[in-house]
Amino acid sequence: MPEGHTVHRLAAAFERAFGGQRVRTSSPQGRFSEAAQLDQMVLLGAEAVGKHLFLPLAPTEDVDPGAPVVRHVHIHLGLYGSWTFAGEPGFADAHAIGAPRLRRGEQEEELDAAGVTDWRRLVPRPTVRLRIAGARGLADLTGPTACEILDADGRRAVLERLGPDPLRPDPVGRERRRFIEAVRRSRTTIGALLMNQKVVAGIGNIYRAELLFRARLDPLVPGKDLSTGMLAQMWEDLVALMTYGARTGRIVTTQPEHRELEARIVERSRGTRQNGDEDPDVVPREESFYVYHRQTLPCRLCGTTVRSADLAARTVFWCPRCQSRRRRRASWTRENPAAPWALASETADGKAA
Ligand SMILES: [Zn+2]
């Protein structure tokens, strides 16, 4: 499932591709026939909150996005949803964003057959739930969990169900406080709380496992046992990691000095592809994570075998030595006082995390 950083990238892609333009909308699959109501409206922008994408549309471009006349297309990609872009050269940075393309070859053939410059005549696949077409290209949505039209109240109702999003601006620390309070009032394990979108919006299974490792935290510690300071550090770490992810399209959580330790180990291919729009030149997948999908392999820091178990319906991965309860107070900032995380310093304007 795309994690929050991917949805923020999508919102940015929509802004660039269609922002302020009058668009054509249709549902080739027929399962979103309401798309006809939006045809020829102006796409005012795009908004990402957690894993939810909102596309506000209005009759004219000068309408305030909060006005009652605005219709918000609400999309949640879920496990299988994805967007595919096609258009003029330079139209979209990404070819596809969302679930990994299982039939990439077939799809690319289809695009080639139509001709990249001839995107207007690109026949949609029968599974396309929503097609949005602008002046320079189009975007096709397939397989989403949610695709619906909401008014302003409906949008607000979705937002009220969601916890704080680390990628939303938080000038006064209100979002961070919401996160800390939600964790500290719960007896549930931190490993389960991090997957609860009411506690924090946008985290998926990769960020959960990696954030817990970076905090040296046992996934089974109850939320109420964690200190405010520890949770504040975790939040700041999450902001830095997800900002990096939103900028590059990749989740990378390892410090450079921890990437090369096990060059002799060839990791098995376990289907951990990310979201399809990442730059292949960045840190290779097998060096990007501390624990995610590394069960049975040695921990990059201590050599102990990384373990996995089910927690909150998804597999959690952790190092039983680095993340033991006894050690949970030995947070990474204390272990690395002079070495702020490379990623954090890259994304937080030199502020040592
Ligand atoms: Zn370890």
CSV table of C-alpha atoms and ligand atoms in Angstrom, one decimal:
chain,number,residue,atom,x,y,z
A,1,MET,CA,0.0,0.0,0.0
A,2,PRO,CA,1.4,3.5,-0.8
A,3,GLU,CA,2.4,5.2,2.4
A,4,GLY,CA,1.6,8.9,3.0
A,5,HIS,CA,4.7,10.3,1.2
A,6,THR,CA,3.4,8.8,-2.0
A,7,VAL,CA,0.0,10.4,-1.7
A,8,HIS,CA,1.7,13.8,-1.1
A,9,ARG,CA,3.8,13.2,-4.3
A,10,LEU,CA,0.5,12.4,-6.1
A,11,ALA,CA,-1.0,15.6,-4.9
A,12,ALA,CA,2.0,17.6,-6.2
A,13,ALA,CA,1.8,15.7,-9.5
A,14,PHE,CA,-1.9,16.6,-9.9
A,15,GLU,CA,-1.2,20.3,-9.1
A,16,ARG,CA,1.5,20.4,-11.8
A,17,ALA,CA,-0.5,18.4,-14.4
A,18,PHE,CA,-4.0,19.8,-14.1
A,19,GLY,CA,-4.0,22.7,-11.5
A,20,GLY,CA,-6.3,25.5,-12.6
A,21,GLN,CA,-7.3,23.7,-15.8
A,22,ARG,CA,-10.7,22.7,-17.1
A,23,VAL,CA,-10.7,18.9,-17.3
A,24,ARG,CA,-12.6,16.1,-18.8
A,25,THR,CA,-13.7,13.4,-16.4
A,26,SER,CA,-15.1,9.9,-17.2
A,27,SER,CA,-15.4,6.4,-15.8
A,28,PRO,CA,-14.5,4.0,-18.5
A,29,GLN,CA,-15.2,1.1,-16.2
A,30,GLY,CA,-18.6,2.6,-15.3
A,31,ARG,CA,-18.3,2.0,-11.6
A,32,PHE,CA,-17.9,5.8,-10.9
A,33,SER,CA,-20.6,7.1,-13.2
A,34,GLU,CA,-20.8,10.3,-11.0
A,35,ALA,CA,-17.6,11.3,-12.9
A,36,ALA,CA,-20.0,12.8,-15.5
A,37,GLN,CA,-21.1,15.4,-13.0
A,38,LEU,CA,-17.6,16.8,-12.9
A,39,ASP,CA,-16.9,16.9,-16.6
A,40,GLN,CA,-15.7,20.3,-17.8
A,41,MET,CA,-15.2,21.6,-14.3
A,42,VAL,CA,-11.9,23.3,-13.2
A,43,LEU,CA,-9.5,21.3,-11.0
A,44,LEU,CA,-8.6,23.8,-8.3
A,45,GLY,CA,-5.6,21.9,-6.9
A,46,ALA,CA,-4.9,18.7,-4.9
A,47,GLU,CA,-4.7,17.9,-1.2
A,48,ALA,CA,-3.1,15.0,0.5
A,49,VAL,CA,-3.9,14.1,4.1
A,50,GLY,CA,-2.4,10.8,5.3
A,51,LYS,CA,-3.2,8.2,2.6
A,52,HIS,CA,-6.2,10.2,1.3
A,53,LEU,CA,-6.2,12.4,-1.8
A,54,PHE,CA,-8.8,15.1,-2.4
A,55,LEU,CA,-9.2,16.8,-5.8
A,56,PRO,CA,-11.4,19.9,-5.5
A,57,LEU,CA,-13.3,20.8,-8.7
A,58,ALA,CA,-15.5,23.9,-9.3
A,59,PRO,CA,-17.4,25.5,-12.2
A,60,THR,CA,-14.8,28.3,-12.6
A,61,GLU,CA,-11.3,28.8,-11.5
A,62,ASP,CA,-11.9,31.7,-9.3
A,63,VAL,CA,-14.0,29.8,-6.7
A,64,ASP,CA,-12.6,29.5,-3.2
A,65,PRO,CA,-11.7,25.8,-2.5
A,66,GLY,CA,-13.8,26.0,0.7
A,67,ALA,CA,-16.9,27.2,-1.1
A,68,PRO,CA,-20.1,25.1,-1.0
A,69,VAL,CA,-20.2,24.7,-4.7
A,70,VAL,CA,-16.8,22.8,-4.7
A,71,ARG,CA,-16.9,19.1,-5.2
A,72,HIS,CA,-14.1,17.1,-3.8
A,73,VAL,CA,-13.1,13.8,-5.4
A,74,HIS,CA,-11.9,11.7,-2.5
A,75,ILE,CA,-9.6,8.8,-3.3
A,76,HIS,CA,-7.9,6.2,-1.2
A,77,LEU,CA,-5.7,3.8,-3.2
A,78,GLY,CA,-5.8,1.0,-0.7
A,79,LEU,CA,-3.7,-2.0,-1.5
A,80,TYR,CA,-4.3,-2.2,-5.2
A,81,GLY,CA,-5.0,1.3,-6.5
A,82,SER,CA,-2.8,3.2,-8.7
A,83,TRP,CA,-2.6,6.2,-11.1
A,84,THR,CA,-1.1,6.0,-14.5
A,85,PHE,CA,-0.1,9.2,-16.4
A,86,ALA,CA,0.3,9.8,-20.1
A,87,GLY,CA,0.7,12.9,-22.1
A,88,GLU,CA,3.0,15.3,-23.9
A,89,PRO,CA,6.7,15.0,-23.2
A,90,GLY,CA,7.4,16.4,-19.8
A,91,PHE,CA,3.7,16.3,-18.8
A,92,ALA,CA,4.2,14.2,-15.7
A,93,ASP,CA,7.3,13.3,-13.7
A,94,ALA,CA,5.9,9.9,-12.9
A,95,HIS,CA,4.6,7.2,-15.2
A,96,ALA,CA,2.7,5.5,-12.5
A,97,ILE,CA,2.1,6.0,-8.8
A,98,GLY,CA,0.4,3.5,-6.5
A,99,ALA,CA,0.4,-0.2,-6.3
A,100,PRO,CA,3.4,-1.9,-8.0
A,101,ARG,CA,2.6,-2.6,-11.6
A,102,LEU,CA,2.3,-6.3,-12.0
A,103,ARG,CA,1.8,-6.1,-15.8
A,104,ARG,CA,4.1,-3.2,-16.5
A,105,GLY,CA,5.4,-4.7,-19.8
A,106,GLU,CA,1.9,-5.1,-21.1
A,107,GLN,CA,0.9,-1.6,-20.1
A,108,GLU,CA,3.9,0.0,-21.7
A,109,GLU,CA,3.2,-1.9,-24.9
A,110,GLU,CA,-0.2,-0.4,-24.9
A,111,LEU,CA,1.2,3.1,-24.5
A,112,ASP,CA,3.8,2.6,-27.1
A,113,ALA,CA,1.2,1.3,-29.6
A,114,ALA,CA,-0.8,4.5,-29.1
A,115,GLY,CA,2.3,6.7,-29.4
A,116,VAL,CA,3.4,8.9,-26.5
A,117,THR,CA,2.5,12.1,-28.3
A,118,ASP,CA,-0.8,10.7,-29.3
A,119,TRP,CA,-2.1,10.4,-25.7
A,120,ARG,CA,-5.5,11.9,-26.7
A,121,ARG,CA,-6.3,8.7,-28.6
A,122,LEU,CA,-5.1,6.4,-25.8
A,123,VAL,CA,-8.0,3.9,-25.2
A,124,PRO,CA,-8.5,3.4,-21.5
A,125,ARG,CA,-8.2,-0.1,-20.1
A,126,PRO,CA,-11.6,-1.4,-19.1
A,127,THR,CA,-10.6,-1.3,-15.4
A,128,VAL,CA,-10.1,2.5,-15.3
A,129,ARG,CA,-12.4,3.8,-12.6
A,130,LEU,CA,-11.7,7.4,-13.3
A,131,ARG,CA,-10.0,9.2,-16.2
A,132,ILE,CA,-9.0,12.9,-15.8
A,133,ALA,CA,-7.8,14.5,-19.0
A,134,GLY,CA,-6.4,18.0,-19.3
A,135,ALA,CA,-4.8,20.1,-22.1
A,136,ARG,CA,-1.4,18.2,-22.0
A,137,GLY,CA,-2.2,14.7,-20.8
A,138,LEU,CA,-4.3,12.4,-18.7
A,139,ALA,CA,-4.4,10.3,-15.6
A,140,ASP,CA,-6.1,7.0,-15.2
A,141,LEU,CA,-7.1,5.6,-11.8
A,142,THR,CA,-7.5,1.8,-11.3
A,143,GLY,CA,-8.3,-0.3,-8.4
A,144,PRO,CA,-8.9,2.2,-5.6
A,145,THR,CA,-10.5,1.3,-2.3
A,146,ALA,CA,-12.4,4.6,-2.3
A,147,CYS,CA,-13.4,6.9,-5.2
A,148,GLU,CA,-16.3,9.2,-4.4
A,149,ILE,CA,-17.6,12.8,-4.7
A,150,LEU,CA,-17.8,14.7,-1.4
A,151,ASP,CA,-19.1,18.2,-0.5
A,152,ALA,CA,-17.3,20.3,2.0
A,153,ASP,CA,-19.0,18.6,5.0
A,154,GLY,CA,-18.1,15.2,3.6
A,155,ARG,CA,-14.5,16.2,3.2
A,156,ARG,CA,-14.4,17.5,6.8
A,157,ALA,CA,-15.9,14.3,8.1
A,158,VAL,CA,-13.0,12.3,6.5
A,159,LEU,CA,-10.5,14.7,8.0
A,160,GLU,CA,-12.0,14.4,11.4
A,161,ARG,CA,-11.4,10.7,11.4
A,162,LEU,CA,-7.7,11.1,10.7
A,163,GLY,CA,-4.9,11.7,13.2
A,164,PRO,CA,-2.1,14.2,12.5
A,165,ASP,CA,-0.1,13.9,9.3
A,166,PRO,CA,3.6,14.4,9.6
A,167,LEU,CA,3.8,15.9,6.2
A,168,ARG,CA,1.3,18.7,6.9
A,169,PRO,CA,2.8,22.1,8.0
A,170,ASP,CA,2.8,22.2,11.8
A,171,PRO,CA,4.2,25.7,12.8
A,172,VAL,CA,3.1,25.6,16.4
A,173,GLY,CA,3.6,21.9,17.1
A,174,ARG,CA,-0.1,21.2,17.5
A,175,GLU,CA,0.0,18.0,15.3
A,176,ARG,CA,3.0,16.7,17.3
A,177,ARG,CA,1.0,17.2,20.5
A,178,ARG,CA,-2.0,15.4,19.1
A,179,PHE,CA,0.3,12.4,18.3
A,180,ILE,CA,1.9,12.3,21.7
A,181,GLU,CA,-1.4,12.6,23.5
A,182,ALA,CA,-3.1,9.9,21.4
A,183,VAL,CA,-0.2,7.4,22.1
A,184,ARG,CA,0.2,8.2,25.8
A,185,ARG,CA,-3.5,7.7,26.7
A,186,SER,CA,-3.5,4.2,25.2
A,187,ARG,CA,-2.6,0.8,26.6
A,188,THR,CA,-2.3,-0.5,23.1
A,189,THR,CA,1.2,-1.4,21.9
A,190,ILE,CA,3.1,1.2,20.0
A,191,GLY,CA,3.5,-1.2,17.1
A,192,ALA,CA,-0.3,-1.3,16.7
A,193,LEU,CA,-0.8,2.4,17.5
A,194,LEU,CA,1.5,3.5,14.6
A,195,MET,CA,-0.7,1.6,12.2
A,196,ASN,CA,-3.9,3.3,13.5
A,197,GLN,CA,-4.7,6.2,11.1
A,198,LYS,CA,-6.5,8.0,14.0
A,199,VAL,CA,-3.2,8.2,15.9
A,200,VAL,CA,-1.0,9.2,13.0
A,201,ALA,CA,-2.1,9.5,9.4
A,202,GLY,CA,0.1,8.3,6.5
A,203,ILE,CA,2.3,5.7,8.2
A,204,GLY,CA,2.3,2.2,6.6
A,205,ASN,CA,4.2,-1.0,7.4
A,206,ILE,CA,7.6,0.2,6.2
A,207,TYR,CA,7.7,3.4,8.3
A,208,ARG,CA,6.3,1.6,11.3
A,209,ALA,CA,9.1,-1.0,11.4
A,210,GLU,CA,11.8,1.4,10.6
A,211,LEU,CA,10.7,4.2,13.0
A,212,LEU,CA,10.6,1.7,15.8
A,213,PHE,CA,14.1,0.5,15.0
A,214,ARG,CA,15.5,4.0,14.8
A,215,ALA,CA,13.9,4.7,18.2
A,216,ARG,CA,15.3,1.4,19.6
A,217,LEU,CA,11.8,0.6,20.7
A,218,ASP,CA,10.2,-2.8,21.2
A,219,PRO,CA,7.0,-2.9,19.1
A,220,LEU,CA,5.1,-4.4,22.1
A,221,VAL,CA,5.6,-1.6,24.6
A,222,PRO,CA,2.3,0.0,25.5
A,223,GLY,CA,1.8,3.6,24.4
A,224,LYS,CA,1.1,4.8,27.9
A,225,ASP,CA,4.6,3.7,29.0
A,226,LEU,CA,6.4,6.0,26.6
A,227,SER,CA,7.7,9.4,27.7
A,228,THR,CA,6.6,12.7,26.0
A,229,GLY,CA,10.3,13.3,25.1
A,230,MET,CA,10.7,10.0,23.4
A,231,LEU,CA,7.5,10.5,21.4
A,232,ALA,CA,8.5,14.0,20.4
A,233,GLN,CA,11.7,12.6,19.1
A,234,MET,CA,9.9,9.9,17.2
A,235,TRP,CA,7.5,12.5,15.6
A,236,GLU,CA,10.4,14.6,14.5
A,237,ASP,CA,12.2,11.6,13.1
A,238,LEU,CA,9.0,10.6,11.2
A,239,VAL,CA,8.7,14.1,9.8
A,240,ALA,CA,12.3,14.0,8.5
A,241,LEU,CA,11.9,10.4,7.0
A,242,MET,CA,8.6,11.2,5.3
A,243,THR,CA,9.8,14.5,4.0
A,244,TYR,CA,12.7,12.7,2.4
A,245,GLY,CA,10.3,10.1,1.0
A,246,ALA,CA,8.0,12.8,-0.4
A,247,ARG,CA,10.9,14.5,-2.0
A,248,THR,CA,12.6,11.4,-3.6
A,249,GLY,CA,9.7,9.0,-3.9
A,250,ARG,CA,11.7,6.5,-1.8
A,251,ILE,CA,11.7,5.3,1.8
A,252,VAL,CA,15.3,5.3,3.0
A,253,THR,CA,15.9,5.0,6.7
A,254,THR,CA,19.5,3.8,7.0
A,255,GLN,CA,22.5,6.0,7.8
A,256,PRO,CA,25.2,5.8,5.2
A,257,GLU,CA,27.6,4.0,7.6
A,258,HIS,CA,25.2,1.2,8.1
A,259,ARG,CA,24.5,0.4,4.5
A,260,GLU,CA,27.7,-1.4,3.5
A,261,LEU,CA,28.1,-3.6,6.5
A,262,GLU,CA,26.8,-6.8,4.9
A,263,ALA,CA,28.0,-6.5,1.3
A,264,ARG,CA,28.6,-10.3,1.3
A,265,ILE,CA,24.9,-11.0,2.0
A,266,VAL,CA,22.8,-11.2,-1.0
A,267,GLU,CA,19.3,-10.5,0.1
A,268,ARG,CA,16.5,-12.6,-1.3
A,269,SER,CA,14.1,-10.9,-3.6
A,270,ARG,CA,10.9,-10.6,-1.4
A,271,GLY,CA,8.7,-8.4,-3.4
A,272,THR,CA,9.5,-5.2,-1.5
A,273,ARG,CA,9.2,-2.9,-4.5
A,274,GLN,CA,8.0,0.5,-3.5
A,275,ASN,CA,5.7,2.7,-5.5
A,276,GLY,CA,7.0,2.7,-9.0
A,277,ASP,CA,8.1,6.3,-9.4
A,278,GLU,CA,11.3,6.2,-7.5
A,279,ASP,CA,14.6,7.3,-9.0
A,280,PRO,CA,16.6,4.1,-9.6
A,281,ASP,CA,19.8,6.0,-8.8
A,282,VAL,CA,19.0,6.5,-5.2
A,283,VAL,CA,20.0,4.1,-2.4
A,284,PRO,CA,19.3,0.6,-3.5
A,285,ARG,CA,16.4,-1.1,-1.8
A,286,GLU,CA,18.6,-3.7,-0.1
A,287,GLU,CA,20.5,-1.0,1.7
A,288,SER,CA,17.5,1.2,2.5
A,289,PHE,CA,16.0,-0.5,5.6
A,290,TYR,CA,17.2,-1.6,9.0
A,291,VAL,CA,14.6,-4.3,9.6
A,292,TYR,CA,11.7,-4.1,7.1
A,293,HIS,CA,11.6,-7.5,5.2
A,294,ARG,CA,14.9,-8.4,6.7
A,295,GLN,CA,13.7,-11.2,9.0
A,296,THR,CA,16.2,-14.0,9.3
A,297,LEU,CA,19.0,-11.6,8.3
A,298,PRO,CA,21.5,-10.2,10.8
A,299,CYS,CA,20.8,-6.7,12.3
A,300,ARG,CA,22.9,-4.0,10.6
A,301,LEU,CA,24.0,-2.8,14.0
A,302,CYS,CA,24.4,-5.8,16.3
A,303,GLY,CA,24.3,-8.9,14.1
A,304,THR,CA,21.3,-10.4,16.0
A,305,THR,CA,18.8,-12.1,13.7
A,306,VAL,CA,16.0,-9.8,12.7
A,307,ARG,CA,12.6,-11.2,13.7
A,308,SER,CA,9.0,-10.8,12.3
A,309,ALA,CA,5.5,-11.4,13.7
A,310,ASP,CA,2.0,-10.3,13.1
A,311,LEU,CA,0.9,-7.1,14.8
A,312,ALA,CA,-2.2,-5.1,13.9
A,313,ALA,CA,-2.9,-7.3,10.9
A,314,ARG,CA,0.4,-6.6,9.3
A,315,THR,CA,3.9,-8.2,9.8
A,316,VAL,CA,6.2,-6.2,12.0
A,317,PHE,CA,9.9,-6.6,11.8
A,318,TRP,CA,12.4,-5.8,14.7
A,319,CYS,CA,15.8,-6.6,16.2
A,320,PRO,CA,15.2,-8.3,19.5
A,321,ARG,CA,18.5,-7.0,20.9
A,322,CYS,CA,18.5,-3.4,19.7
A,323,GLN,CA,14.8,-3.1,20.4
A,324,SER,CA,14.6,-4.9,23.8
A,325,ARG,CA,12.5,-3.3,26.5
A,326,ARG,CA,15.6,-3.0,28.7
A,327,ARG,CA,17.3,-0.8,26.1
A,328,ARG,CA,14.4,1.2,25.0
A,329,ARG,CA,15.6,4.3,26.8
A,330,ALA,CA,18.9,4.2,24.9
A,331,SER,CA,17.5,6.3,22.2
A,332,TRP,CA,19.4,7.0,19.0
A,333,THR,CA,20.1,10.6,19.8
A,334,ARG,CA,22.1,9.5,22.9
A,335,GLU,CA,23.9,6.8,21.0
A,336,ASN,CA,24.9,9.2,18.2
A,337,PRO,CA,25.2,12.6,19.9
A,338,ALA,CA,27.6,13.9,17.3
A,339,ALA,CA,26.0,12.3,14.3
A,340,PRO,CA,22.6,13.7,13.5
A,341,TRP,CA,20.8,11.5,11.1
A,342,ALA,CA,21.9,12.2,7.6
A,343,LEU,CA,18.3,12.2,6.3
A,344,ALA,CA,17.1,14.4,9.1
A,345,SER,CA,19.8,17.0,8.5
A,346,GLU,CA,19.1,16.9,4.8
A,347,THR,CA,15.5,17.7,5.2
A,348,ALA,CA,15.3,19.9,8.3
A,349,ASP,CA,17.6,22.8,7.2
A,350,GLY,CA,20.5,21.7,9.2
A,351,LYS,CA,18.5,21.3,12.4
A,352,ALA,CA,20.1,18.4,14.3
A,353,ALA,CA,17.4,15.8,14.9
B,1,ZN,ZN,20.3,-5.2,16.5
